[in-house]
Coordinates of C-alpha atoms in Angstrom, one line a residue:
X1 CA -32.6 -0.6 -11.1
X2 CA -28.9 -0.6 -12.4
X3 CA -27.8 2.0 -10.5
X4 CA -29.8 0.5 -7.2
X5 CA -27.8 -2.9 -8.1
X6 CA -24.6 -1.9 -8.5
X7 CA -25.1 -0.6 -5.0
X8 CA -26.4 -2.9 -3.3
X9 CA -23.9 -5.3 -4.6
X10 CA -21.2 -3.3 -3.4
X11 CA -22.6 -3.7 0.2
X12 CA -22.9 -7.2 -0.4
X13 CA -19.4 -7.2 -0.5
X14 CA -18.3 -4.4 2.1
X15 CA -20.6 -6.5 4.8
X16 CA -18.9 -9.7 3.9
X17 CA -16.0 -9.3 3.4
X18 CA -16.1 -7.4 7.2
X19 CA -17.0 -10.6 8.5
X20 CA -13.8 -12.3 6.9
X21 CA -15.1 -13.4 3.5
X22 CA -12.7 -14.4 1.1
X23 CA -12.7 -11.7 -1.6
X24 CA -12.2 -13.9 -4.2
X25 CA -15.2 -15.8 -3.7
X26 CA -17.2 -12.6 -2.6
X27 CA -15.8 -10.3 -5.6
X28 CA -17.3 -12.5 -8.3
X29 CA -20.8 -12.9 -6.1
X30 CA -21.1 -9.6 -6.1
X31 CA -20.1 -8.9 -9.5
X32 CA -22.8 -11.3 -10.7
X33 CA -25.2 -10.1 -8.2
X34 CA -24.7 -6.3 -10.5
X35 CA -24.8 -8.1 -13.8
X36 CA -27.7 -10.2 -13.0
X37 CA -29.7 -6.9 -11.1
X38 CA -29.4 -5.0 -14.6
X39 CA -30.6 -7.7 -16.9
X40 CA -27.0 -8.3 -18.0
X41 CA -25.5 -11.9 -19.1
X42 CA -24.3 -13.2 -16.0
X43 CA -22.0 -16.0 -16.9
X44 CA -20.7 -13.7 -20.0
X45 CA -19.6 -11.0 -17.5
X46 CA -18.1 -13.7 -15.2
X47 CA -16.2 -15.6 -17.5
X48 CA -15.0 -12.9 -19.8
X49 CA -15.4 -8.8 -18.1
X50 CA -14.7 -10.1 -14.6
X51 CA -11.5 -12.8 -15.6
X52 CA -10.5 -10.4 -18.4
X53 CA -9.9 -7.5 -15.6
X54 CA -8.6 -9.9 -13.4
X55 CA -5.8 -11.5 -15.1
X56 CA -4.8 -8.0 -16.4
X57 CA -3.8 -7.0 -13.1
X58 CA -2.2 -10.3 -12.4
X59 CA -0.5 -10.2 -15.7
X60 CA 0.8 -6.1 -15.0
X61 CA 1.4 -6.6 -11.7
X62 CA 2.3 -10.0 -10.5
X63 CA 5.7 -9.5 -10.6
X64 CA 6.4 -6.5 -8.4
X65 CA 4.4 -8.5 -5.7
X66 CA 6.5 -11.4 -5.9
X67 CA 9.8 -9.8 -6.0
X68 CA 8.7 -7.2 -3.3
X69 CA 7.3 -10.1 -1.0
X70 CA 10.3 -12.3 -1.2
X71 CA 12.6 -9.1 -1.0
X72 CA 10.9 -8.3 2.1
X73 CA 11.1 -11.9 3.5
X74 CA 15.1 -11.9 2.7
X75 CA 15.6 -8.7 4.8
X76 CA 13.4 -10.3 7.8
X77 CA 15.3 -13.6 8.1
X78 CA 18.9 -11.9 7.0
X79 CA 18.3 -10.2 10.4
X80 CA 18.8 -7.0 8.5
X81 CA 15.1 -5.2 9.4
X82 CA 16.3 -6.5 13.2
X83 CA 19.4 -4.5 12.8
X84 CA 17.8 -1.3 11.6
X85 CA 14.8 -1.5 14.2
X86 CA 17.3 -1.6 17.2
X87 CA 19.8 0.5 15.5
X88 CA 17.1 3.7 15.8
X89 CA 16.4 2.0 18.8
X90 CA 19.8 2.5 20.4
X91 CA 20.5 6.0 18.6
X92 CA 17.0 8.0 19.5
X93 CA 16.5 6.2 23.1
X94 CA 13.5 5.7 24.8
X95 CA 12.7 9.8 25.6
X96 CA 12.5 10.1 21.4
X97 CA 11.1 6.3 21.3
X98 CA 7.9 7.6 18.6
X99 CA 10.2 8.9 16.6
X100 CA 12.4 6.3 16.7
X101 CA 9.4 3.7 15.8
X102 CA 8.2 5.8 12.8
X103 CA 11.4 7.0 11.4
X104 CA 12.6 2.8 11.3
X105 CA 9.1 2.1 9.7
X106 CA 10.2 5.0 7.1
X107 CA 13.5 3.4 6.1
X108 CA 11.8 0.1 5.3
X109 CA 9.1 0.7 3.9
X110 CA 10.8 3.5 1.3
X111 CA 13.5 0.6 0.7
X112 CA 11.0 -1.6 -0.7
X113 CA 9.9 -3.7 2.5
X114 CA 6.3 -4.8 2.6
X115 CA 3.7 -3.2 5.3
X116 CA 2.9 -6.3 6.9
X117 CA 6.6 -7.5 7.3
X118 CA 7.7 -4.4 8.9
X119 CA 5.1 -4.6 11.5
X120 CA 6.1 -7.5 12.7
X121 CA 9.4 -6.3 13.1
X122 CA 8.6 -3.3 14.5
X123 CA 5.9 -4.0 17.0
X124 CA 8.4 -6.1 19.5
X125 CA 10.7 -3.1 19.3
X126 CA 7.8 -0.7 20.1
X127 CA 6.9 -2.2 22.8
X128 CA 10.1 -2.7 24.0
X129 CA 11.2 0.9 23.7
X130 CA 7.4 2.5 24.8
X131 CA 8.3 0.1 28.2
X132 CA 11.7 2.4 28.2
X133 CA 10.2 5.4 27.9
X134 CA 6.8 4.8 29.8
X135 CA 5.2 6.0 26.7
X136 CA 0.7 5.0 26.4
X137 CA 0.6 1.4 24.4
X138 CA -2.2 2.8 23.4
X139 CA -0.4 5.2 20.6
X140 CA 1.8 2.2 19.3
X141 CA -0.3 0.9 16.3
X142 CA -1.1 5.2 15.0
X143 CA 3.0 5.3 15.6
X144 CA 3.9 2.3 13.5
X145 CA 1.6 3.1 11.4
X146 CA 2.3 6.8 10.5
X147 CA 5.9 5.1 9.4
X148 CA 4.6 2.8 7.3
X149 CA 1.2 3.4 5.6
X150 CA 1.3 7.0 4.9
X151 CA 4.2 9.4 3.1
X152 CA 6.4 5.9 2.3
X153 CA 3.2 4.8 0.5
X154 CA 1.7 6.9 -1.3
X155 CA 3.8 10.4 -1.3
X156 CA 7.8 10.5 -1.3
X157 CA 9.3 10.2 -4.6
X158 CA 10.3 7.2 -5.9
X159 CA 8.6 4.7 -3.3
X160 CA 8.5 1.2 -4.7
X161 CA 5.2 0.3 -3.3
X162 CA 2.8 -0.9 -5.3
X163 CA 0.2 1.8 -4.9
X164 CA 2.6 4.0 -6.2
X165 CA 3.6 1.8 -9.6
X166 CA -0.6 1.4 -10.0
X167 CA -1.3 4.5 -11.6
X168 CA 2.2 4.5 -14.2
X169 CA 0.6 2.0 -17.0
X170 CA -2.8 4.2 -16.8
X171 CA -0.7 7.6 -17.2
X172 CA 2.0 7.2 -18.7
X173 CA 4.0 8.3 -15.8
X174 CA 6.6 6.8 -13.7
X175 CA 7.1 6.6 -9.3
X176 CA 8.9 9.8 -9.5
X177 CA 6.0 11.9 -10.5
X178 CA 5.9 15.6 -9.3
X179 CA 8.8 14.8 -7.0
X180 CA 8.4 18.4 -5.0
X181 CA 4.7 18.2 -4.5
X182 CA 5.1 14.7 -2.8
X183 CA 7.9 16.0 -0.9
X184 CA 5.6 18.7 0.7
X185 CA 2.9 16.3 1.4
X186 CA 5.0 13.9 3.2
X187 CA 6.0 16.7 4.8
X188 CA 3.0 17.6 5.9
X189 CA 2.1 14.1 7.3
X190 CA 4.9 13.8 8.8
X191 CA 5.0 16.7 10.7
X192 CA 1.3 16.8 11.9
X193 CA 1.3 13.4 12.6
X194 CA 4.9 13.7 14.8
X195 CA 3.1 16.9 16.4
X196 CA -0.5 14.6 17.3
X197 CA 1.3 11.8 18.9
X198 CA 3.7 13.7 20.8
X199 CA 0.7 15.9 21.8
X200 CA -1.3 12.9 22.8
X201 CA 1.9 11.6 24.6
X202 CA 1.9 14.8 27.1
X203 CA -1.8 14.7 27.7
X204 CA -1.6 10.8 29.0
X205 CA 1.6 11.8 30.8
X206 CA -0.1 14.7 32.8
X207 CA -3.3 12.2 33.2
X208 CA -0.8 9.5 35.0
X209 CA -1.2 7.1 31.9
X210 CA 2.2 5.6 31.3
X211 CA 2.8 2.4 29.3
X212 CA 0.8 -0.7 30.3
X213 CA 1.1 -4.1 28.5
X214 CA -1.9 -5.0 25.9
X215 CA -3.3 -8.5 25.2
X216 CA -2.0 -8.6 21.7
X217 CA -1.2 -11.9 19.7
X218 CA 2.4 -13.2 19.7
X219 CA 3.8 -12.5 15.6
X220 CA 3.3 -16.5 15.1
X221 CA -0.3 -16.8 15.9
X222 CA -1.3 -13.2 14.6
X223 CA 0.6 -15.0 11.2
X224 CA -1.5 -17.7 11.4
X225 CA -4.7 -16.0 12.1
X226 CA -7.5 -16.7 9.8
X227 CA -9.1 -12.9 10.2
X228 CA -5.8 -10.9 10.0
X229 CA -4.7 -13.1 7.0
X230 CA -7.5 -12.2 5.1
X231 CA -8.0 -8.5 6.0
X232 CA -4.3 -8.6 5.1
X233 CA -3.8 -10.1 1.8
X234 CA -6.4 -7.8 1.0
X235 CA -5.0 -4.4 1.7
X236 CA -1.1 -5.7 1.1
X237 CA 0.8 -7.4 -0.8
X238 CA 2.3 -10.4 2.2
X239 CA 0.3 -13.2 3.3
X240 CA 1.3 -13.3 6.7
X241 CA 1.3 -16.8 7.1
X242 CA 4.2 -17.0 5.2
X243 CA 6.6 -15.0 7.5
X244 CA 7.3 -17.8 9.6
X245 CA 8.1 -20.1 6.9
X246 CA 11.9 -20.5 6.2
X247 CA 14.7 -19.8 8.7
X248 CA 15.7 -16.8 10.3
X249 CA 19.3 -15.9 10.6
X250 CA 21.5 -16.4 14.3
X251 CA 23.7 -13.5 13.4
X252 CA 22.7 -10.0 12.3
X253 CA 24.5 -7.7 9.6
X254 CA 26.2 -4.2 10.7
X255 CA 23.6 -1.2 9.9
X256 CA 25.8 -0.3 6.5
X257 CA 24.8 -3.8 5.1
X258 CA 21.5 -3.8 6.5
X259 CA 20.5 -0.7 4.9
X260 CA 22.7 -0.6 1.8
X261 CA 20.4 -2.9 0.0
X262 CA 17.0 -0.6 0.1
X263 CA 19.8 2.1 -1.2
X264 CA 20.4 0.2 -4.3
X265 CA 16.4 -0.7 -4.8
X266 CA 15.7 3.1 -4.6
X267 CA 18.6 4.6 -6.7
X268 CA 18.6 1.8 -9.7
X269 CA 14.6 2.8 -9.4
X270 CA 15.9 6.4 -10.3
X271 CA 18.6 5.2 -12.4
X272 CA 16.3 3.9 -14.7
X273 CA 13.6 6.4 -14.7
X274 CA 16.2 9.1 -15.7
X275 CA 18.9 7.4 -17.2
X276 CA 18.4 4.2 -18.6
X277 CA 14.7 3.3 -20.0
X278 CA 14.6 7.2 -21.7
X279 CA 17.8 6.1 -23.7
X280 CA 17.0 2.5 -24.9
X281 CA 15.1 1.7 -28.0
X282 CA 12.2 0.5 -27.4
X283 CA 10.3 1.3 -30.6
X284 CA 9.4 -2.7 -30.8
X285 CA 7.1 -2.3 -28.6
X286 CA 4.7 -1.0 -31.1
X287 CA 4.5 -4.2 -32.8
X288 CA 1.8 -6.1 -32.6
X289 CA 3.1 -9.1 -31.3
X290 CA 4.0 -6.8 -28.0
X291 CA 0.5 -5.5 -28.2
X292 CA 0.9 -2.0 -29.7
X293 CA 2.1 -0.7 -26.5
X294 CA 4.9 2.1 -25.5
X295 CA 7.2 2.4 -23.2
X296 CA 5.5 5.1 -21.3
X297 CA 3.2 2.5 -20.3
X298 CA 6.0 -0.2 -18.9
X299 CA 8.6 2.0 -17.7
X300 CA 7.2 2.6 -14.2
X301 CA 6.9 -0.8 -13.8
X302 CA 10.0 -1.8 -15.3
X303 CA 11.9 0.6 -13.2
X304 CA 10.7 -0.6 -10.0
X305 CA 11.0 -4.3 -11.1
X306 CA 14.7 -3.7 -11.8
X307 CA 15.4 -1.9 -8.4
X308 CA 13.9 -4.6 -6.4
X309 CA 15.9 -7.2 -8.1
X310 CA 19.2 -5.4 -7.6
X311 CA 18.1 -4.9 -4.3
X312 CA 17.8 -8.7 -4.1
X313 CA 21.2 -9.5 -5.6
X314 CA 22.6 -7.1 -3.3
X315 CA 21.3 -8.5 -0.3
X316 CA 22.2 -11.8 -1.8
X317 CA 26.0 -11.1 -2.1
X318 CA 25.7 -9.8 1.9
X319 CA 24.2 -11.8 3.3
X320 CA 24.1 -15.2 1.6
X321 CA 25.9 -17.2 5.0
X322 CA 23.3 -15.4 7.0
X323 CA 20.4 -17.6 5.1
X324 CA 20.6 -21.3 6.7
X325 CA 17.5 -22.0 4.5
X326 CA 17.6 -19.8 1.4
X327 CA 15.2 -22.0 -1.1
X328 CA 12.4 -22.3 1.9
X329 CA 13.0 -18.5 2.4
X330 CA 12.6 -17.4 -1.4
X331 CA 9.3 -19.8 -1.6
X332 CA 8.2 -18.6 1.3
X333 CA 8.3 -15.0 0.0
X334 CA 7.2 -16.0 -3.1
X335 CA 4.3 -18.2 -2.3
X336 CA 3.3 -14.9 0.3
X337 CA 2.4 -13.0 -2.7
X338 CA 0.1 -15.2 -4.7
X339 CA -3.0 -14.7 -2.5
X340 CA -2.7 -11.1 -2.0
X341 CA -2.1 -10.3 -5.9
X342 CA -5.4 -12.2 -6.8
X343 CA -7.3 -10.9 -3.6
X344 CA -6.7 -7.3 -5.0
X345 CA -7.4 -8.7 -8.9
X346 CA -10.8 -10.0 -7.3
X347 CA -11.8 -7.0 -6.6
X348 CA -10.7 -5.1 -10.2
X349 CA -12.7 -7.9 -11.7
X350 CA -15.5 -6.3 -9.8
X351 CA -14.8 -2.9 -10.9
X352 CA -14.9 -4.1 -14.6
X353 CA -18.1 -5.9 -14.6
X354 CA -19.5 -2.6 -12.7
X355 CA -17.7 -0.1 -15.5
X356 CA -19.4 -2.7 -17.9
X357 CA -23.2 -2.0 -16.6
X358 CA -25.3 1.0 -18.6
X359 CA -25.4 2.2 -15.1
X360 CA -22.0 3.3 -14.7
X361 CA -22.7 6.0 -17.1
X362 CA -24.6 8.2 -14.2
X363 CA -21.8 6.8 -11.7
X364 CA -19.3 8.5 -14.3
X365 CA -21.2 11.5 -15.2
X366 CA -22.0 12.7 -11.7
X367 CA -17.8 12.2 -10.8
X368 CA -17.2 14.5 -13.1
X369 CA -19.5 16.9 -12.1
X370 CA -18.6 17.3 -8.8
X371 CA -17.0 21.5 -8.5
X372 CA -13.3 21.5 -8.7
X373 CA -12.4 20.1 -11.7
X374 CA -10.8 16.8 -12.3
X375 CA -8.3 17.0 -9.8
X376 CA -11.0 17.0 -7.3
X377 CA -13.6 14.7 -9.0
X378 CA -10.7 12.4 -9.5
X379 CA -9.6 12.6 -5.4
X380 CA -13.2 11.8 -4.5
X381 CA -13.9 8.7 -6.9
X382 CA -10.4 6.7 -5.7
X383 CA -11.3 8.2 -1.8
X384 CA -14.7 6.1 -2.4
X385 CA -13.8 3.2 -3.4
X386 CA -10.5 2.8 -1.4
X387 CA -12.5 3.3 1.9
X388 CA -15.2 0.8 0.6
X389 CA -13.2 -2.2 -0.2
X390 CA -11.0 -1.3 2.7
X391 CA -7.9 -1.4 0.1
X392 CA -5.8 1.1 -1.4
X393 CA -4.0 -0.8 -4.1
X394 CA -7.8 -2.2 -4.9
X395 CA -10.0 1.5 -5.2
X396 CA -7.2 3.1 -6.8
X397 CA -7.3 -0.1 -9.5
X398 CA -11.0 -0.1 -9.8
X399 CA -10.9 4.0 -10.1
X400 CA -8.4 3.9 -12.5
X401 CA -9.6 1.1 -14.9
X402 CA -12.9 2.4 -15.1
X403 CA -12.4 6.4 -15.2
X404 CA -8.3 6.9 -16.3
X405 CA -9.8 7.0 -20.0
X406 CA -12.1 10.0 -19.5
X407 CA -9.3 11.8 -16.5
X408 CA -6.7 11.2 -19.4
X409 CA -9.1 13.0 -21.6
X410 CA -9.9 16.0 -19.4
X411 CA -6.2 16.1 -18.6
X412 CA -5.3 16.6 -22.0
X413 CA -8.0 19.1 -23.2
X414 CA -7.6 21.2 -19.8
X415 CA -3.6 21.0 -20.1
X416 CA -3.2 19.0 -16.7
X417 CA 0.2 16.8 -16.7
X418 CA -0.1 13.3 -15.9
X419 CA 2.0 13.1 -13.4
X420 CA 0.1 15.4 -10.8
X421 CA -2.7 13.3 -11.6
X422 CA -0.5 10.1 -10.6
X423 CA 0.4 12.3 -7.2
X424 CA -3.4 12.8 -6.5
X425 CA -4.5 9.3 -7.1
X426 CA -2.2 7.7 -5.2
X427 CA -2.4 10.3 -1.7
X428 CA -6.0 10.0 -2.4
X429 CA -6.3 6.2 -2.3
X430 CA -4.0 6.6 1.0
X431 CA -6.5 8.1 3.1
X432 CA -10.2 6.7 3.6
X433 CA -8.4 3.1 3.4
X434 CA -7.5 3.4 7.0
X435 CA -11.2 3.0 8.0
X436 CA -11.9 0.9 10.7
X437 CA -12.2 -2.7 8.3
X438 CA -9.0 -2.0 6.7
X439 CA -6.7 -5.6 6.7
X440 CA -3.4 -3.4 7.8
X441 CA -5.1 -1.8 10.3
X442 CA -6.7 -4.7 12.3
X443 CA -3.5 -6.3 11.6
X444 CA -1.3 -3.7 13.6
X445 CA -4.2 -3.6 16.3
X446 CA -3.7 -7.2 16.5
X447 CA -0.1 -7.2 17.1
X448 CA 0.0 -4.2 19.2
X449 CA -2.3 -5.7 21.9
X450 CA -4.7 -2.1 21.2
X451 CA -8.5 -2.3 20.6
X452 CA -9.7 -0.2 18.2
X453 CA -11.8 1.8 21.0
X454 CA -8.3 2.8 22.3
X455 CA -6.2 3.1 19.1
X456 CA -8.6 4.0 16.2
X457 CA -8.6 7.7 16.9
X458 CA -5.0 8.3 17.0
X459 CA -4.9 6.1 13.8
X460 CA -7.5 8.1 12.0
X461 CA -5.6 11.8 12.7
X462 CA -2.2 10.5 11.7
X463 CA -3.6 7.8 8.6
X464 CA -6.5 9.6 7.6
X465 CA -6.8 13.5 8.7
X466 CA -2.9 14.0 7.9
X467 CA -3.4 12.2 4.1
X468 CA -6.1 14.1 3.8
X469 CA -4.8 17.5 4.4
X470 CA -1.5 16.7 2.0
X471 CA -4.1 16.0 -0.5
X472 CA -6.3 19.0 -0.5
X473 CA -2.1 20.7 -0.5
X474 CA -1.2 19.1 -3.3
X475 CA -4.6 20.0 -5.2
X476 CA -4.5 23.7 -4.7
X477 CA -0.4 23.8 -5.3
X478 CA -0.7 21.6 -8.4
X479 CA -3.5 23.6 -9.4
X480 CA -1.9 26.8 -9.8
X481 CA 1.6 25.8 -10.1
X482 CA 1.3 22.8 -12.2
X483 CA 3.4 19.4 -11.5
X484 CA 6.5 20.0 -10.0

């Protein structure tokens, strides 16, 4: 009956929150609805497993989505993610316009820019450069999105996302985990998803489809629309109603100054991770008054905190004349990150009250049972759960807090390093995320004016088959040849 609850009340909550639920009124319903199907205290497992796994996110993570959404926010109304969008505009042209789209969504993204900012910025310059080259509308959102939600999220080294910081408190590792296997699987996404949507470009060529304009929302009422906000908040880190709060600059920075603060947030990132953190004492943190902790449990976090706030300072210095309304612009960003952080926590308040249930134990056991090791079994669990909540950051939290214990176990007994499991949990809560109710992806359909009977393929070969096959990469490589 356990088992049979914890089920159902994850459907309870996949059906709901479909319909555009809040998840934080849904995640504690449903948690309840487990507790209460397996004879568990129900207000117990509300007040302290659920809140207790809730405010531990919120506590760990709260800062990197406040700094990242009011970074992001800064770089939209400095005019600086303008200024990069038609900068690749101007240099690729209209007969290279996908690449164009998807290599601006790379820059952004890996420079610390949130998802759900950089499709608004990019979607008016996809469509005006897909007018140019007469290229389908109907491959924009899979474009955007291939430059945004795939390789810069989950794979290249270093990327400040927050799916990528998730798993470095669990691990012990750090965002630059086996650096060369997530350079071949970005690789590998890049290059097959480039080859799908140039392919699918030719074949609506030589059918006579050329571009033709959608009936997508304007960015300010997609921002203020009640479904995409909370689809959104859920899958990333930027309420979107925030975006138009604030004022946006009249004058745009040069491309060097538009770009050269995402430099500084990736290389003090690195700077830290190699240089600084490795050589400071930090022997206090073994006190208990710090919580017995290490710094192999802080210093991913701490290195990507530090990166985004030089990046800030940076962008600061640049462009402080460009920001007519700098306090409405930092509360903007700041306030655009409080609903998304406790949307996610929501749902690892779930995952604790269902890691809590004697149930779980079967959940756990069969996980590890699955042929392949724990590479494999540890691929499958964060696939699950980030395709049933429709969230990356949230699956790969609820995997994590409920199985990193036993993977760190196995890793340890079976001589597996840590950071190739970091590299396999975060490509594998990249992939079944993108499934038809994820918040990013009915967000960019949205915007783009595309259904998702004339989008969602092309979306599910360049977020989903691509992912998937850098995955199954980096398992066999990592297998034999270890983290590297």
């Amino acid at each position: 009956m356990g088992l049979l609850g914890i089920v159902f009340a994850l459907l309870f909550l996949i059906f709901l929150a479909y319909r555009g639920w809040s998840i934080l009124l849904l995640a504690p319903l449903a948690a309840m609805l487990a507790a209460m199907t397996a004879g568990q205290p129900v207000l117990a497992h509300w007040t302290l497993t659920f809140m207790h796994g809730a405010g531990n996110f919120v506590a760990r993570f709260f800062p990197q989505f406040m700094l990242g959404a009011v970074f992001g926010k800064l770089m939209d109304d400095s005019g600086s993610l303008q200024t990069i969008a038609e900068f690749m505009t101007r240099k690729l042209g209209p007969q290279r316009a996908i690449l164009a789209v998807v290599l601006s969504g790379t820059i952004v993204t890996y420079g610390g820019v949130n998802v759900i900012i950089s499709y608004f910025v990019l979607v008016p310059m996809a469509h005006t450069i897909f007018k140019a080259g007469n290229i389908a509308h109907r491959l924009m959102p899979a474009t955007i999105v291939l430059g945004t939600s795939t390789y810069t999220m989950t794979a290249l080294p270093g990327t400040p996302s927050i799916q990528n910081t998730i798993p470095a408190p669990y691990f012990g590792t750090t965002p630059f985990s086996a650096p060369g296997l997530g350079l071949i699987a970005s690789a590998i996404m890049l290059s097959f998803g480039l080859w799908w949507l140039i392919r699918a470009d030719r074949k609506a060529r030589s059918q006579g489809i050329g571009y033709a304009t959608g009936n997508g929302m304007s960015c300010d009422v997609a921002s203020e629309d009640l479904l995409v906000r909370e689809r959104a908040t859920t899958a990333h880190e930027f309420d979107p109603t925030e975006l138009h709060r604030g004022s946006h600059s009249t004058t745009q920075p040069n491309i060097g100054a538009a770009i050269l603060p995402l430099l500084v947030v990736l290389l003090v990132n690195l700077l830290m991770n190699l240089q600084v953190l490795p050589n400071m004492d930090t022997s206090y943190l073994a006190d208990a008054f710090w919580g017995h902790t290490s710094l192999s449990a802080l210093s991913g976090i701490w290195a990507v905190l530090t990166g985004l706030g030089a990046g800030l300072l940076c962008l600061l210095l640049i462009n402080f004349k460009r920001l007519p309304s700098l306090r409405n612009s930092v509360d903007a960003g700041a306030n655009a990150a409080a609903l998304p952080v406790l949307s996610v926590a929501s749902l690892v308040g779930f995952g604790s009250v269902v890691a809590s249930l004697p149930a779980f134990a079967s959940v756990r056991d069969w996980l590890l049972a699955i042929p392949g090791g724990p590479l494999v079994s540890l691929a499958i669990s964060i696939n699950t759960l980030a395709g049933l909540t429709g969230s990356a950051s949230g699956g790969l939290t609820i995997a994590l807090q409920t199985l990193a214990p036993t993977f760190n176990n196995l890793s340890a007994s079976l001589y597996i390093d840590p950071a190739l499991m970091h590299r396999v949990a975060v490509i594998g809560a990249g992939t079944l995320d993108s499934l038809p109710h994820n918040g990013a992806v009915i967000s960019v359909l949205a915007l783009s004016g595309a259904t998702h009977h004339e989008s969602y393929r092309d979306i599910v070969m360049v977020a989903i088959v691509g992912p998937m096959m850098a995955l199954i990469a980096v398992i066999m490589l990592g297998s034999i040849l270890g983290a590297f």
